[in-house]
Structures are given as C-alpha cells and as structure tokens.
C-alpha cells in the first residue's frame, strides 16, 4: 500500500506528465461523415411493415405511429443506441443515418429474418389463447379463430395431442400477438436475423 | 381412430369440441383440450375393483359386496349424508335423490362450498344471465370478478369470452375490453386490459360504489374505495355504459369472501342498474364439471337446488343448517356416501375428522384424498370417458355426453341403480 502510494506520487509529480495531462493537444472536434446519428426521416412513404420495430434491439427506441393520413417511425433518443439496424432493415428507405443507406446500396447488403417460436410446456396451460388470437392462424383456419376449435394443420400452432404444437413456424410474421395473449409467458417469439450480401451490382 | 366433438369431463366450460384419438379401447391423445382435459382423459391411476379398509390396509372386494355394504350402511343410518354429485351425470343424480328420499337422508352437492351463495342471491333478486354463445358473439366488455379462469377454466377466454371472433365482433380481442377484479394479480389479470386490485373483503363496497356512479351519485364516493381509486371506478363505469353488451363472470373470490351472498346480490343489482343503459349479463363461473346439473336435477325433483334434508319425509332446505359442512361439523350425520367429489381435499378439518369417524363410502374412479377417510371405495366408469349421460354447462345448457371408449367398469347410474333397487327391496317397496 505504502509503496504503491509513493510510486504514484513520484510518477505524477513529474513535470512532463503534468504538462501532457493538462495541456493535451487533440484534433478539433468534427463529425466524421460515417458518423451514425439518431435515424432521421428521408421523407419516403412508410408502409407500416414494422420491419424497423422488429429489428430494433432496444426496447422503446422506435415506434411507428399514425400521423394524419400516413404512418411514420418515431425514434426516442433516450432509448436509441444508434445502431442503425432500423435504417438498414427498412425496405422503403424511410430512415437514414450516416452513410448506411449509401453503403448498403453500393455493397448490396441487407437482412433477412425468420421467427422462431418456443413453447415452455411446463408453463403452458393449453388454454389456446395464442392460437385463437394469432392473425396468421385466423387466415389459415377461420374456424379456429371463431370457436377455438382447430380444424386443419395449416395454422402456425394449435393444441394437438395434449400439447401446444408448432406446426408452421415459417408462416410467423413476428407480430407477438401470441406473447401478449399468453397469461403464463409460455410462448416466446425470437427473431432470427441474417445479414446477407447479394452478388449483383447495386442499382 | 379419431372421435370428434367429444365433451370434456373436467370443468364447467364443458368444451364440446375435443378430438380424441382412440386405439384398441385406449385413449392416445387429446386435441383442442386444455391441460386439465388432457390430464383427465389420460389419467392412469384408476382403481380396477372396489376396495374395503382392513386393519392397516385395503382388500379388494367385488361389486356385490361393496354395494351390499353401502345399502346396509345407508339403511342402518339415522342421518345419512349423500354428498358430491358434481362429477357425475344427471341420470345418476336423479337416482341419488330417490335414494335419499327413501332413507330420509340429506343430499347436498359441492354447490354448498362454491356457488351456494350465488344461488341464494339469485333466489332473492333473480338472474340476468345468458348463454356463453351470446357472450362470444356480442360482448365487447367482459368483467371477471374474483375468479381466475386461466387456472380453473383454461379455455373460457379463448373459446367464449375474449379471443374467439364473434358474429358481431370480427376483431375479437382487439374489440373487446377485459376487466379483471381481484385481490391479487392473477394470470388472467396479466392478459386483461384493466386490472382492479381490491383489498381483501372490499368487494361489497366496490360494487356499491359502482352502482352509485352508474346512478349518477359518483360525487358521494370517497377518493378510494377498498383500495380502488375513484377515478378507476369512474373509468370502469364509463366503459360499461359505453359497451354494446357487457358480461360479468364471478367466482369464489366473490362468493366465499366477506359478504358472501350479499356480494352476489349486489353484483346482480349492479348488472340490473347497467342494463338500464345497455345490455349487461352476469354468470357464475361454475367450476366442477356438472355441478350446475346437480342444482337443476335437485330443483326439478325436490324444489330446492342443494342442501336438501328428507328427515321429515318431505324436502326441507335451509343452507347453513342442512348443508354438508354444517351437518358434518355438528357431527350430526352417522354415515356418508360421497360421489363425484373430493371433500377430503376441500372441507375444513373438523368435517374431515368426522368423516373418518363414521362409515363412509366413496364412489370415484381414482383414489383421492377422501379415500383416506373411506371404509369402502367403489370405482366406476368416468362420465364422458367410458360412461354417458347428461351434463350442464356453467351457463345452464345441457349436453348429452357420449363415451369414447367401452367401459370395463359399471357407470354411476348402474351402481346407484343397483343400490336403489336393493334398498326398495329391503323396504318392501
Ligand atoms: S438506431 Fe438501432 S436502437 Fe435506434 S431505433 Fe434504430 S434499431 Fe433501434
Ligand atoms: S408472433 Fe404473431 S404471427 Fe407469429 S405466431 Fe405469434 S401471433 Fe402468430
Ligand atoms: S397462450 Fe400460453 S398458456 Fe395458452 S396455449 Fe398459448 S402458450 Fe400455452
Ligand atoms: S376449459 Fe374446462 S371443459 Fe374446456 S377443455 Fe379445459 S377443463 Fe375441459
């Protein structure tokens, strides 16, 4: 303890160290062109596909809200970590930030995503809330949506053989209605995102 | 082989849309049913023959011996109690009433420990009820008061009240508002739009406050009633008045807490009040499968819904005096036959101790907590699995329950029918 204290004192009392510490010279502050600020709107029309909300890793950072006639994403700076994923994910180019859109265009990069559903069968009551509420199931089996009685196996999931079976995970759009309707947090929707790079020229 | 449109034999929802896979008279799987349904159909621990208690154990006996034991027990008793009836079908309940009349006993169903108070209130002020189909097709406001359907009636929300699209609501749960009133945040509260947390025992006050607000006397309500802020009560009343069709469901959290049947009376009167502005209905969440049927059957046959005493030779009804718990707690009854219910798991200790002291016969397919108090247990076929009969849904709709596999054991109707025949013979009738 005593030796390290005296070591520090000796080290920091040197004139050179003090000079460097107090009068340090750095380059003047300038925003570099690749700096990603909070995403801004480009003015293009939002189609309310919610891809930006789907990909955003930060809870509460982005929301697509209705404004007069159309929809538009709104960024909440206190939550946003400026990762720029929403800018890249938006198929319509509604958002921009730094050089993301340019580099995406020139390098042909993008994302694809699928959803992975898991059911914790120890928590699940097979109440059917999720399968009756799911909007995709509603299209595939109106009978299930209207009466809770599964009629076919084209749905994403339904109660079968005493279990909530996931039958067509690939049809899931990630809306998370099922998660909201589940009283036991037994069903979970996870997005599986892949960065892709297509070979063709941008254009 | 798949059997379709099978009716679930577990809770009062009587879901009639199960699909059961049967192979070689064995049930392999249940589609559409909830966990409780699945457990009921797949249950394995069934007894295969009647058993009788011996010193320190059990011995297998045959049906003839078991039935003879029960008949002798009931005929010898001064004040026999015939209790349970919720897990069995209407035909068996019918025979039960005849038997009870013959021996001058007391017949009571599980109603007296669940929705007995609801019936008392309905006898006073009536029942503005409707079927679950009406709720599904019309209700845009659903209130669950003192009940947790997701635990006790798992498919109630998905099938009848909240998630299923209705004829007049094609956006199902987006168009419906679900309010949960309870003392704790239940599973149902987690998926509700509005959760009202009430202090234990405060239901009566909150119901009265809501009635006052509906009547336009909201300014006399204190800022908080039983822990519920006035603003929330006002919001709920607005929501109810704006509803096109509202449905209230209530459970033991309302019937078995402070205020008991007065709570239900107040709730019914609130519904009455709201019906002056829009359409509102109220339905008790009858829990145990055909418990509603026991009330129906007893009422047709005796004029009273539960807790009926035949010791005077005619039907006499005075819940609190003639209900099973009171008879047992006063150590009044000297023999008990229990069917389709498990009082060993629900009754107060005093009652269970008395059950253990007197001769008790249990008619039940599986060993239960009550088995521990029984002298004889007679296994039977399960209504809705290997026995058929009539059962009532919680909203009073009767269903014909089919069997999905061939029985290897006699049904409740057969066992009771045999008992009744022997009783009549013994009495020279
Ligand atoms: S930049 Fe990242 S954190 Fe911010 S809103 Fe977009 S996706 Fe969310
Ligand atoms: S996330 Fe949406 S689409 Fe996917 S299973 Fe759940 S409710 Fe259905
Ligand atoms: S809502 Fe939850 S508990 Fe109900 S069936 Fe779906 S995953 Fe299971
Ligand atoms: S909700 Fe009740 S009636 Fe329906 S399947 Fe479940 S236990 Fe059976």
XYZ file of C-alpha atoms and ligand atoms in Angstrom:
664
model
C 0.000 0.000 0.000
C 2.619 2.499 1.119
C 4.950 1.606 -1.744
C 2.281 1.915 -4.412
C 1.160 5.268 -2.992
C 4.653 6.670 -3.093
C 5.069 5.214 -6.581
C 2.001 7.083 -7.783
C 3.090 10.322 -6.183
C 6.539 10.064 -7.732
C 5.117 9.292 -11.142
C 2.510 12.062 -11.160
C 4.677 14.773 -9.768
C 6.887 14.669 -12.886
C 6.706 17.892 -14.865
C 6.370 16.075 -18.196
C 3.435 14.032 -17.067
C 1.623 17.075 -15.671
C 2.236 19.035 -18.878
C 0.917 16.225 -21.030
C -2.048 15.762 -18.811
C -3.140 19.379 -18.543
C -2.253 20.760 -21.981
C -3.026 17.800 -24.179
C -3.464 18.551 -27.879
C -6.190 16.689 -29.822
C -7.619 17.290 -33.260
C -10.543 19.723 -33.250
C -13.953 18.051 -32.933
C -15.605 17.390 -36.253
C -18.343 14.939 -37.073
C -16.896 12.365 -39.442
C -19.004 11.579 -42.492
C -19.580 7.978 -41.411
C -20.952 9.047 -38.026
C -24.298 7.479 -37.307
C -26.576 9.873 -35.544
C -30.102 9.035 -34.433
C -32.001 7.925 -37.508
C -33.859 10.669 -39.353
C -36.732 10.504 -41.805
C -35.927 10.673 -45.507
C -39.450 11.683 -46.428
C -40.202 8.446 -48.271
C -43.517 6.816 -47.527
C -43.711 4.373 -44.630
C -45.794 1.308 -45.471
C -46.275 0.261 -41.841
C -44.477 -3.037 -42.341
C -42.867 -2.608 -38.907
C -39.524 -4.052 -40.069
C -37.763 -1.286 -38.123
C -39.532 -2.136 -34.885
C -38.939 -5.807 -35.449
C -35.185 -5.427 -35.771
C -34.546 -2.752 -33.130
C -32.565 -4.313 -30.288
C -33.518 -1.668 -27.742
C -36.883 -1.695 -26.001
C -38.816 1.512 -26.505
C -36.403 3.076 -29.029
C -38.640 3.151 -32.081
C -42.325 3.130 -32.737
C -44.331 3.505 -35.900
C -47.106 5.978 -35.221
C -50.006 7.213 -37.235
C -49.670 10.838 -38.312
C -52.615 12.394 -40.075
C -53.035 10.118 -43.056
C -49.876 8.054 -43.036
C -47.574 6.191 -40.707
C -44.074 7.188 -39.710
C -41.410 5.804 -37.435
C -40.574 7.878 -34.383
C -37.193 7.488 -32.644
C -36.889 8.002 -28.908
C -33.314 9.273 -28.388
C -33.204 8.333 -24.714
C -33.529 4.686 -25.680
C -31.946 4.529 -29.137
C -28.358 3.302 -29.207
C -27.799 4.480 -32.802
C -27.000 1.034 -34.076
C -28.640 1.850 -37.390
C -30.276 -1.531 -37.822
C -33.667 0.031 -38.444
C -32.239 2.112 -41.270
C -30.895 -0.991 -42.926
C -33.954 -3.107 -42.275
C -36.495 -0.704 -43.752
C -37.287 -1.917 -47.272
C -38.594 1.513 -48.315
C -35.660 3.653 -47.237
C -37.794 5.706 -44.870
C -34.970 6.234 -42.385
C -31.403 7.426 -42.829
C -28.368 7.803 -40.647
C -24.709 8.437 -41.559
C -23.653 6.570 -44.689
C -25.701 3.482 -44.021
C -28.021 3.806 -46.975
C -25.162 4.535 -49.377
C -23.020 1.652 -48.282
C -25.974 -0.655 -48.302
C -26.669 0.394 -51.855
C -23.112 0.055 -53.110
C -22.272 -3.106 -51.255
C -25.572 -4.895 -51.755
C -26.024 -5.771 -48.141
C -29.254 -6.342 -46.308
C -31.035 -8.550 -43.859
C -33.381 -11.472 -43.954
C -35.289 -12.632 -40.964
C -37.389 -15.507 -39.744
C -39.068 -16.141 -36.437
C -38.502 -18.941 -34.068
C -41.293 -19.936 -31.683
C -40.670 -21.779 -28.474
C -43.254 -23.082 -26.023
C -42.367 -23.960 -22.487
C -44.682 -26.890 -21.997
C -44.270 -26.805 -18.228
C -45.765 -23.301 -18.170
C -48.300 -23.767 -20.976
C -51.899 -24.497 -19.908
C -53.021 -25.278 -23.490
C -55.623 -22.564 -22.973
C -55.490 -21.828 -26.684
C -55.403 -18.036 -26.284
C -52.351 -17.744 -28.523
C -53.560 -19.975 -31.330
C -57.005 -18.356 -31.387
C -55.579 -14.823 -31.338
C -52.776 -15.252 -33.905
C -53.668 -13.207 -37.005
C -51.988 -15.674 -39.360
C -53.940 -18.583 -37.867
C -57.064 -16.520 -38.395
C -56.403 -16.514 -42.129
C -55.482 -20.177 -42.267
C -58.317 -21.529 -40.124
C -61.260 -19.177 -39.559
C -62.942 -21.930 -37.574
C -60.128 -21.851 -35.011
C -60.413 -18.077 -34.696
C -64.182 -18.194 -34.338
C -64.641 -21.096 -31.951
C -61.282 -22.172 -30.596
C -61.701 -25.495 -32.400
C -58.747 -26.367 -34.610
C -59.876 -27.764 -37.967
C -56.718 -28.078 -40.013
C -52.970 -28.256 -39.716
C -52.183 -25.243 -41.886
C -52.005 -22.975 -38.842
C -48.794 -21.850 -37.150
C -49.665 -23.581 -33.901
C -52.554 -25.289 -32.176
C -53.338 -27.597 -29.291
C -52.870 -31.134 -30.536
C -52.183 -34.383 -28.759
C -52.270 -32.628 -25.408
C -49.535 -30.157 -26.393
C -49.389 -26.762 -28.000
C -47.723 -27.875 -31.235
C -45.828 -25.524 -33.511
C -46.781 -26.711 -36.984
C -45.748 -23.941 -39.382
C -43.204 -21.685 -37.802
C -42.228 -20.316 -41.210
C -45.574 -18.513 -41.509
C -44.992 -16.390 -38.410
C -44.740 -12.653 -39.067
C -43.328 -11.847 -35.648
C -46.291 -9.763 -34.505
C -46.053 -11.186 -30.980
C -49.822 -11.209 -30.515
C -49.415 -14.699 -29.113
C -46.961 -13.492 -26.494
C -49.390 -10.776 -25.445
C -52.270 -13.224 -25.163
C -50.349 -15.793 -23.154
C -51.049 -15.479 -19.446
C -48.106 -17.641 -18.457
C -45.369 -16.254 -20.719
C -45.144 -19.783 -22.069
C -44.772 -18.883 -25.736
C -41.815 -16.855 -26.944
C -41.140 -15.377 -30.343
C -37.480 -14.949 -31.227
C -36.321 -13.293 -34.424
C -33.517 -14.951 -36.288
C -31.750 -12.317 -38.368
C -29.183 -12.961 -41.019
C -27.077 -10.354 -42.717
C -26.928 -11.064 -46.418
C -24.759 -9.888 -49.222
C -26.025 -10.300 -52.739
C -23.585 -10.639 -55.585
C -25.283 -8.392 -58.176
C -24.328 -4.810 -58.777
C -26.282 -2.238 -56.875
C -28.673 -0.249 -58.958
C -59.461 -43.669 -34.706
C -60.411 -40.058 -34.077
C -63.576 -39.248 -32.156
C -64.800 -35.722 -32.829
C -66.954 -33.309 -30.854
C -66.176 -35.044 -27.603
C -67.281 -33.199 -24.483
C -64.684 -32.575 -21.839
C -65.497 -34.117 -18.444
C -63.486 -31.723 -16.324
C -64.617 -28.162 -15.719
C -67.862 -26.231 -16.052
C -66.954 -24.995 -19.563
C -67.854 -28.429 -20.930
C -65.843 -27.748 -24.083
C -67.633 -29.833 -26.688
C -65.017 -29.745 -29.410
C -62.329 -32.146 -28.279
C -60.895 -34.710 -30.661
C -59.792 -37.906 -29.020
C -57.536 -40.456 -30.651
C -58.566 -43.952 -29.579
C -56.762 -47.182 -30.445
C -57.736 -50.611 -29.032
C -60.073 -49.036 -26.488
C -57.210 -46.869 -25.197
C -57.004 -43.108 -25.367
C -53.824 -41.975 -27.074
C -54.232 -38.234 -27.437
C -56.456 -35.225 -26.910
C -56.691 -32.387 -29.455
C -58.094 -28.935 -28.671
C -58.409 -29.625 -24.924
C -56.535 -27.786 -22.218
C -54.080 -29.308 -19.758
C -56.861 -30.231 -17.351
C -58.806 -32.027 -20.067
C -55.690 -33.834 -21.163
C -54.903 -34.963 -17.630
C -58.475 -36.170 -17.142
C -58.519 -38.228 -20.335
C -55.005 -39.570 -19.999
C -55.296 -40.244 -16.237
C -53.887 -43.635 -15.423
C -54.418 -44.220 -11.751
C -57.870 -45.718 -11.911
C -58.947 -48.389 -9.487
C -59.995 -51.653 -11.091
C -62.152 -53.119 -8.348
C -63.895 -51.960 -5.170
C -61.724 -51.864 -2.073
C -62.526 -52.185 1.611
C -60.460 -50.980 4.524
C -58.954 -53.688 6.710
C -56.802 -53.283 9.787
C -53.903 -51.319 8.418
C -54.619 -51.788 4.718
C -57.054 -52.381 1.894
C -58.525 -55.515 0.378
C -60.183 -55.984 -2.982
C -63.845 -56.926 -2.802
C -66.385 -57.471 -5.557
C -69.146 -55.103 -6.626
C -71.824 -57.167 -4.974
C -70.136 -56.910 -1.568
C -69.404 -53.225 -1.989
C -72.962 -52.404 -2.985
C -74.363 -54.513 -0.161
C -72.121 -52.688 2.299
C -73.356 -49.301 1.067
C -77.011 -50.292 1.086
C -76.765 -51.664 4.625
C -74.856 -48.603 5.751
C -77.463 -46.204 4.368
C -80.435 -48.207 5.622
C -78.963 -48.559 9.113
C -78.051 -44.904 9.452
C -80.254 -42.400 11.246
C -78.988 -39.390 9.385
C -77.099 -40.395 6.245
C -75.484 -37.773 4.016
C -75.266 -38.229 0.260
C -72.702 -35.733 -0.897
C -70.848 -34.747 -4.055
C -72.691 -35.229 -7.371
C -70.759 -32.665 -9.398
C -68.564 -35.166 -11.198
C -71.419 -37.347 -12.302
C -74.206 -37.081 -14.869
C -77.811 -36.080 -14.342
C -79.264 -39.586 -14.519
C -77.155 -40.686 -11.551
C -78.087 -37.527 -9.644
C -81.731 -38.433 -10.210
C -81.283 -41.845 -8.620
C -79.412 -40.159 -5.781
C -82.418 -38.016 -4.935
C -84.727 -41.048 -4.939
C -82.304 -42.934 -2.681
C -82.069 -40.011 -0.326
C -85.814 -39.690 -0.060
C -86.108 -43.378 0.655
C -83.624 -43.343 3.537
C -84.693 -39.918 4.815
C -81.202 -38.546 4.445
C -79.573 -35.319 3.344
C -78.447 -34.758 -0.192
C -76.031 -31.975 -0.992
C -73.725 -31.154 -3.865
C -70.431 -29.268 -3.944
C -72.536 -26.163 -4.573
C -72.707 -25.569 -0.847
C -68.956 -24.915 -0.776
C -68.707 -22.941 -4.031
C -71.643 -21.131 -5.588
C -74.241 -21.766 -2.877
C -74.273 -18.039 -2.056
C -74.838 -17.224 -5.739
C -77.967 -19.337 -5.700
C -79.233 -17.659 -2.529
C -78.754 -14.278 -4.178
C -80.443 -15.435 -7.374
C -83.390 -16.673 -5.307
C -83.698 -13.160 -3.906
C -83.184 -10.941 -6.928
C -83.230 -13.178 -9.999
C -80.608 -13.962 -12.565
C -79.980 -11.701 -15.550
C -77.945 -14.346 -17.351
C -77.333 -15.569 -20.866
C -75.575 -18.413 -22.611
C -71.874 -18.315 -23.367
C -72.703 -18.165 -27.069
C -74.277 -14.746 -26.557
C -71.172 -13.565 -24.766
C -68.912 -14.840 -27.507
C -70.921 -13.266 -30.295
C -71.824 -9.964 -28.679
C -69.874 -8.973 -25.595
C -67.443 -6.092 -26.021
C -66.843 -5.684 -22.298
C -66.058 -8.729 -20.185
C -65.561 -8.487 -16.437
C -64.033 -11.312 -14.418
C -64.655 -10.707 -10.734
C -62.935 -12.844 -8.119
C -62.121 -15.648 -10.497
C -59.109 -16.812 -12.432
C -60.436 -18.611 -15.495
C -56.989 -19.307 -16.848
C -56.344 -21.572 -13.919
C -59.764 -23.123 -13.325
C -61.419 -22.863 -16.755
C -58.425 -22.562 -19.080
C -60.344 -22.295 -22.352
C -63.008 -19.901 -21.109
C -61.254 -16.862 -22.574
C -60.130 -18.400 -25.831
C -63.458 -20.059 -26.591
C -66.230 -17.977 -25.095
C -65.307 -14.534 -23.995
C -62.181 -12.889 -25.262
C -60.152 -14.297 -28.104
C -62.677 -16.077 -30.299
C -64.185 -13.906 -33.043
C -67.891 -13.328 -32.595
C -70.723 -12.777 -35.028
C -70.775 -9.083 -34.187
C -67.064 -8.752 -33.446
C -64.673 -9.814 -36.161
C -61.660 -8.390 -34.489
C -62.218 -10.396 -31.346
C -59.910 -9.318 -28.606
C -58.917 -6.004 -30.157
C -62.586 -5.013 -29.976
C -63.186 -6.354 -26.513
C -62.188 -4.898 -23.202
C -61.407 -7.348 -20.446
C -61.530 -6.144 -16.858
C -60.266 -8.293 -14.006
C -61.198 -7.524 -10.413
C -59.260 -9.488 -7.827
C -57.213 -9.195 -4.673
C -54.031 -10.328 -6.399
C -52.654 -10.109 -9.898
C -53.712 -13.453 -11.351
C -52.743 -14.953 -14.710
C -55.996 -13.611 -16.088
C -55.153 -10.133 -14.839
C -51.946 -10.274 -16.854
C -53.822 -10.518 -20.133
C -56.592 -8.102 -19.121
C -56.940 -4.530 -20.350
C -57.760 -3.222 -16.928
C -56.905 -4.749 -13.582
C -58.690 -3.555 -10.458
C -56.933 -4.580 -7.287
C -59.339 -4.736 -4.398
C -58.447 -5.043 -0.734
C -59.467 -8.387 0.734
C -63.137 -8.281 1.670
C -63.807 -4.997 -0.127
C -66.000 -6.374 -2.914
C -69.304 -5.264 -1.450
C -68.126 -1.688 -1.026
C -66.717 -1.533 -4.541
C -69.900 -2.946 -6.055
C -71.951 -0.388 -4.135
C -69.640 2.402 -5.298
C -70.018 1.288 -8.902
C -73.789 1.250 -8.508
C -73.728 4.741 -7.082
C -71.655 6.009 -10.008
C -73.974 4.331 -12.520
C -76.860 6.126 -10.810
C -75.055 9.443 -11.180
C -74.244 9.759 -7.490
C -70.486 9.469 -8.010
C -69.732 12.647 -6.049
C -70.563 10.961 -2.766
C -67.881 8.292 -3.263
C -64.673 8.775 -1.244
C -61.432 9.137 -3.242
C -60.629 5.482 -2.697
C -62.918 2.513 -2.047
C -61.309 -0.672 -0.685
C -58.041 0.381 -2.243
C -59.537 1.249 -5.639
C -59.202 4.907 -6.675
C -62.453 6.646 -7.555
C -61.061 7.634 -10.952
C -60.643 3.979 -11.856
C -64.185 3.166 -10.754
C -65.496 6.041 -12.844
C -63.488 4.852 -15.832
C -64.952 1.365 -15.476
C -68.485 2.654 -15.259
C -67.902 4.747 -18.396
C -66.536 1.685 -20.140
C -69.556 -0.373 -19.081
C -72.076 2.259 -20.094
C -70.394 2.653 -23.482
C -70.428 -1.085 -24.054
C -72.851 -2.581 -26.525
C -73.049 -5.754 -24.486
C -71.321 -6.493 -21.222
C -70.821 -9.786 -19.440
C -69.817 -10.257 -15.824
C -68.359 -13.560 -14.636
C -67.686 -14.159 -10.992
C -66.082 -16.875 -8.933
C -65.266 -17.930 -5.434
C -63.380 -14.700 -4.824
C -66.806 -13.094 -4.615
C -68.980 -15.882 -3.208
C -66.691 -17.101 -0.461
C -65.305 -13.824 0.894
C -66.714 -11.367 3.371
C -70.253 -10.513 2.427
C -70.890 -13.861 0.724
C -74.329 -13.920 -0.869
C -74.813 -10.201 -0.277
C -71.865 -9.641 -2.620
C -73.589 -11.574 -5.362
C -76.846 -9.796 -4.726
C -75.035 -6.509 -5.064
C -73.331 -7.661 -8.264
C -76.656 -8.736 -9.751
C -78.154 -5.387 -8.832
C -75.211 -3.609 -10.471
C -75.912 -5.586 -13.634
C -79.572 -4.641 -13.316
C -78.566 -0.985 -12.983
C -76.261 -1.175 -16.016
C -78.965 -2.850 -18.049
C -80.907 0.392 -17.863
C -78.168 1.903 -20.035
C -77.039 -1.005 -22.185
C -77.210 -4.811 -22.171
C -75.446 -6.480 -19.280
C -75.472 -10.055 -18.019
C -73.912 -11.979 -15.174
C -72.854 -15.627 -14.965
C -71.312 -17.606 -12.119
C -68.149 -19.486 -13.081
C -69.363 -22.904 -12.057
C -66.205 -24.877 -11.550
C -66.702 -28.561 -11.077
C -67.975 -30.186 -14.277
C -71.730 -30.914 -13.833
C -72.273 -29.009 -10.594
C -74.824 -26.848 -12.362
C -76.659 -30.040 -13.347
C -76.878 -31.117 -9.717
C -78.775 -27.909 -8.959
C -81.079 -28.439 -11.917
C -81.813 -32.071 -11.093
C -82.344 -31.408 -7.389
C -84.611 -28.496 -8.207
C -86.869 -30.433 -10.570
C -87.157 -33.262 -8.153
C -87.354 -31.594 -4.763
C -87.935 -27.920 -5.446
C -84.583 -26.951 -3.958
C -81.157 -26.659 -5.578
C -78.857 -28.146 -2.921
C -78.626 -28.999 0.800
C -81.926 -30.861 0.912
C -82.939 -32.709 4.048
C -85.512 -35.513 3.830
C -85.577 -36.448 7.525
C -89.104 -35.083 7.872
C -90.268 -37.222 4.969
C -90.577 -34.150 2.785
C -87.894 -31.960 1.253
C -86.580 -29.304 3.598
C -83.975 -26.738 2.617
C -82.020 -24.474 4.877
C -78.421 -23.903 3.768
C -76.274 -23.279 6.804
C -78.194 -25.945 8.639
C -78.746 -28.667 6.079
C -75.563 -28.204 4.058
C -72.900 -30.905 4.175
C -70.271 -28.885 6.026
C -72.674 -27.927 8.804
C -74.056 -31.434 9.182
C -70.527 -32.801 9.469
C -69.226 -30.051 11.714
C -72.095 -30.673 14.147
C -71.244 -34.390 13.973
C -74.850 -34.991 13.074
C -74.578 -37.472 10.282
C -73.756 -41.075 11.035
C -72.997 -42.407 7.552
C -71.854 -40.771 4.360
C -71.819 -41.695 0.718
C -69.602 -39.483 -1.449
C -69.815 -39.490 -5.208
C -68.047 -37.417 -7.833
C -66.293 -35.086 -5.425
C -63.292 -34.937 -3.109
C -64.328 -33.343 0.192
C -61.183 -34.743 1.826
C -59.259 -32.123 -0.135
C -61.580 -29.140 0.420
C -63.527 -29.500 3.651
C -62.480 -27.968 6.967
C -60.523 -30.234 9.253
C -63.369 -30.737 11.694
C -65.600 -32.122 8.955
C -62.934 -34.388 7.560
C -62.266 -35.790 11.028
C -65.919 -36.634 11.440
C -65.952 -38.295 8.015
C -63.111 -40.511 9.188
C -65.087 -41.455 12.308
C -68.280 -42.561 10.583
C -68.783 -45.250 7.928
C -68.052 -43.632 4.585
C -68.345 -44.980 1.057
C -66.673 -43.213 -1.830
C -67.799 -43.762 -5.396
C -64.954 -42.474 -7.532
C -62.815 -43.857 -10.354
C -59.496 -42.854 -8.773
C -58.077 -42.799 -5.257
C -58.471 -39.265 -3.880
C -57.797 -37.500 -0.599
C -61.224 -38.690 0.528
C -60.161 -42.297 0.066
C -58.136 -41.846 3.243
C -61.407 -41.357 5.190
C -63.367 -44.088 3.411
C -64.294 -47.579 4.527
C -65.164 -48.688 1.031
C -64.400 -47.196 -2.356
C -66.286 -48.269 -5.446
C -64.618 -47.410 -8.756
C -66.901 -46.516 -11.635
C -66.652 -45.535 -15.277
C -65.947 -41.833 -15.809
C -68.854 -39.846 -17.226
C -67.737 -38.543 -20.582
C -64.928 -41.064 -20.996
C -66.474 -44.504 -20.593
C -69.954 -43.619 -19.390
C -72.630 -41.493 -21.000
C -75.237 -39.188 -19.558
C -76.432 -35.596 -19.369
C -74.407 -32.714 -18.007
C -74.989 -28.967 -17.745
C -72.537 -26.279 -18.774
C -71.953 -23.344 -16.415
C -74.498 -21.257 -18.336
C -77.209 -23.880 -17.917
C -77.009 -25.500 -21.339
C -77.453 -29.279 -21.107
C -75.307 -31.608 -23.196
C -75.589 -35.278 -23.928
C -72.185 -36.638 -23.014
C -71.018 -39.622 -25.034
C -68.487 -42.245 -24.179
C -65.274 -42.515 -26.151
C -64.147 -45.950 -25.021
C -66.044 -49.059 -23.992
C -66.352 -49.319 -20.210
C -64.757 -52.081 -18.196
C -66.461 -50.873 -15.013
C -70.118 -50.086 -14.287
C -71.246 -46.457 -14.538
C -72.532 -44.316 -11.669
C -76.076 -44.903 -12.917
C -75.612 -48.664 -12.852
C -74.050 -48.756 -9.391
C -76.614 -46.379 -7.874
C -79.460 -48.085 -9.736
C -78.440 -51.412 -8.241
C -78.224 -49.860 -4.770
C -81.617 -48.237 -5.120
C -83.239 -51.466 -6.294
C -81.862 -53.317 -3.289
C -82.989 -50.564 -0.948
C -86.508 -50.703 -2.280
C -86.481 -54.451 -1.888
C -85.284 -54.174 1.695
C -88.024 -51.672 2.438
C -90.568 -53.920 0.745
C -91.448 -51.310 -1.926
S -30.946 3.011 -34.492
Fe -30.951 0.991 -33.518
S -31.596 1.405 -31.440
Fe -32.103 3.242 -32.591
S -34.198 2.919 -33.216
Fe -32.939 2.165 -34.883
S -32.702 -0.025 -34.495
Fe -33.446 0.929 -32.578
S -45.846 -13.753 -33.491
Fe -47.823 -13.240 -34.427
S -47.821 -14.420 -36.359
Fe -46.215 -15.289 -35.068
S -47.219 -16.983 -34.021
Fe -47.330 -15.201 -32.667
S -49.313 -14.282 -33.124
Fe -48.848 -15.679 -34.793
S -51.483 -18.751 -24.593
Fe -49.702 -19.512 -23.459
S -50.542 -20.960 -21.987
Fe -52.137 -20.613 -23.544
S -51.823 -22.233 -25.070
Fe -50.648 -20.460 -25.756
S -48.578 -20.757 -24.931
Fe -49.952 -22.125 -23.816
S -61.647 -25.484 -20.264
Fe -62.671 -26.952 -18.922
S -64.128 -28.036 -20.222
Fe -62.679 -26.964 -21.579
S -61.097 -28.440 -22.051
Fe -60.389 -27.322 -20.258
S -61.122 -28.483 -18.474
Fe -62.232 -29.211 -20.254
